[in-house]
Amino acid sequence: MIKCNKCGRELSVVNDIPREDFLQINKSWGYFSKKDGKNYKFVLCEKCCDDFVSTFEIPVDVEDNIELL
Ligand SMILES: [Zn+2]
């Protein structure tokens, strides 16, 4: 089961295959952080990701994925 960490909504998964796309962060903090040795993992659904990036001072780089065309 995959849940969005921000809104808590359960993402739709059928036969272990996610039926909607989401952002997955897996960050291993290093020596120069205050979280050295800690591994952070979280998931954001597409809406929460959109809400998150809309708060950015510098917009996300968006490029067309040519391989999909
Ligand atoms: Zn969400």
Short mmCIF file of C-alpha atoms and ligand atoms in Angstrom, two decimals:
data_model
loop_
_atom_site.label_atom_id
_atom_site.label_comp_id
_atom_site.label_asym_id
_atom_site.label_seq_id
_atom_site.Cartn_x
_atom_site.Cartn_y
_atom_site.Cartn_z
CA MET A 1 0.00 0.00 0.00
CA ILE A 2 1.29 3.44 -0.94
CA LYS A 3 0.07 6.50 0.93
CA CYS A 4 0.84 10.13 0.27
CA ASN A 5 2.79 11.37 3.28
CA LYS A 6 1.30 14.87 3.04
CA CYS A 7 -2.45 14.28 2.66
CA GLY A 8 -2.52 10.66 3.85
CA ARG A 9 -4.51 9.55 0.82
CA GLU A 10 -4.04 5.97 -0.27
CA LEU A 11 -2.84 5.79 -3.86
CA SER A 12 -4.62 3.42 -6.16
CA VAL A 13 -2.66 0.22 -6.69
CA VAL A 14 -3.90 -2.75 -8.71
CA ASN A 15 -1.94 -6.02 -8.57
CA ASP A 16 1.00 -4.18 -6.96
CA ILE A 17 1.13 -1.74 -9.88
CA PRO A 18 0.43 1.92 -9.02
CA ARG A 19 -2.43 3.28 -11.13
CA GLU A 20 -1.41 6.86 -10.57
CA ASP A 21 1.96 8.48 -10.62
CA PHE A 22 3.57 9.99 -7.54
CA LEU A 23 6.77 11.58 -6.33
CA GLN A 24 9.02 9.37 -4.27
CA ILE A 25 11.91 10.83 -2.32
CA ASN A 26 14.63 8.64 -0.89
CA LYS A 27 17.31 10.77 0.69
CA SER A 28 20.32 9.58 2.58
CA TRP A 29 21.61 12.54 4.59
CA GLY A 30 25.35 12.93 4.72
CA TYR A 31 28.07 14.27 6.94
CA PHE A 32 27.45 17.97 6.28
CA SER A 33 23.83 17.80 7.39
CA LYS A 34 22.39 17.70 10.89
CA LYS A 35 20.84 14.35 9.97
CA ASP A 36 24.04 12.46 9.17
CA GLY A 37 23.35 8.75 8.76
CA LYS A 38 19.57 9.19 8.55
CA ASN A 39 17.61 8.02 5.56
CA TYR A 40 14.44 9.96 4.71
CA LYS A 41 11.78 8.33 2.56
CA PHE A 42 8.45 9.81 1.63
CA VAL A 43 5.83 9.88 -1.09
CA LEU A 44 3.77 12.77 -2.41
CA CYS A 45 0.74 12.29 -4.63
CA GLU A 46 0.61 14.37 -7.80
CA LYS A 47 -1.66 17.03 -6.26
CA CYS A 48 0.50 17.44 -3.14
CA CYS A 49 3.58 17.59 -5.37
CA ASP A 50 1.93 20.35 -7.42
CA ASP A 51 1.04 22.24 -4.21
CA PHE A 52 4.61 21.80 -2.98
CA VAL A 53 6.38 23.01 -6.13
CA SER A 54 3.97 25.96 -6.43
CA THR A 55 5.63 27.34 -3.26
CA PHE A 56 9.06 27.34 -4.93
CA GLU A 57 10.78 30.68 -5.49
CA ILE A 58 12.38 29.24 -8.64
CA PRO A 59 9.97 27.18 -10.74
CA VAL A 60 10.64 23.55 -11.53
CA ASP A 61 12.41 22.84 -14.81
CA VAL A 62 9.83 21.11 -16.98
CA GLU A 63 10.96 19.30 -20.10
CA ASP A 64 9.15 17.02 -22.47
CA ASN A 65 10.30 13.45 -22.16
CA ILE A 66 11.16 12.84 -25.80
CA GLU A 67 11.37 9.07 -25.36
CA LEU A 68 7.62 8.97 -24.69
CA LEU A 69 6.69 10.79 -27.89
ZN ZN B 1 -1.25 13.92 -1.31
#
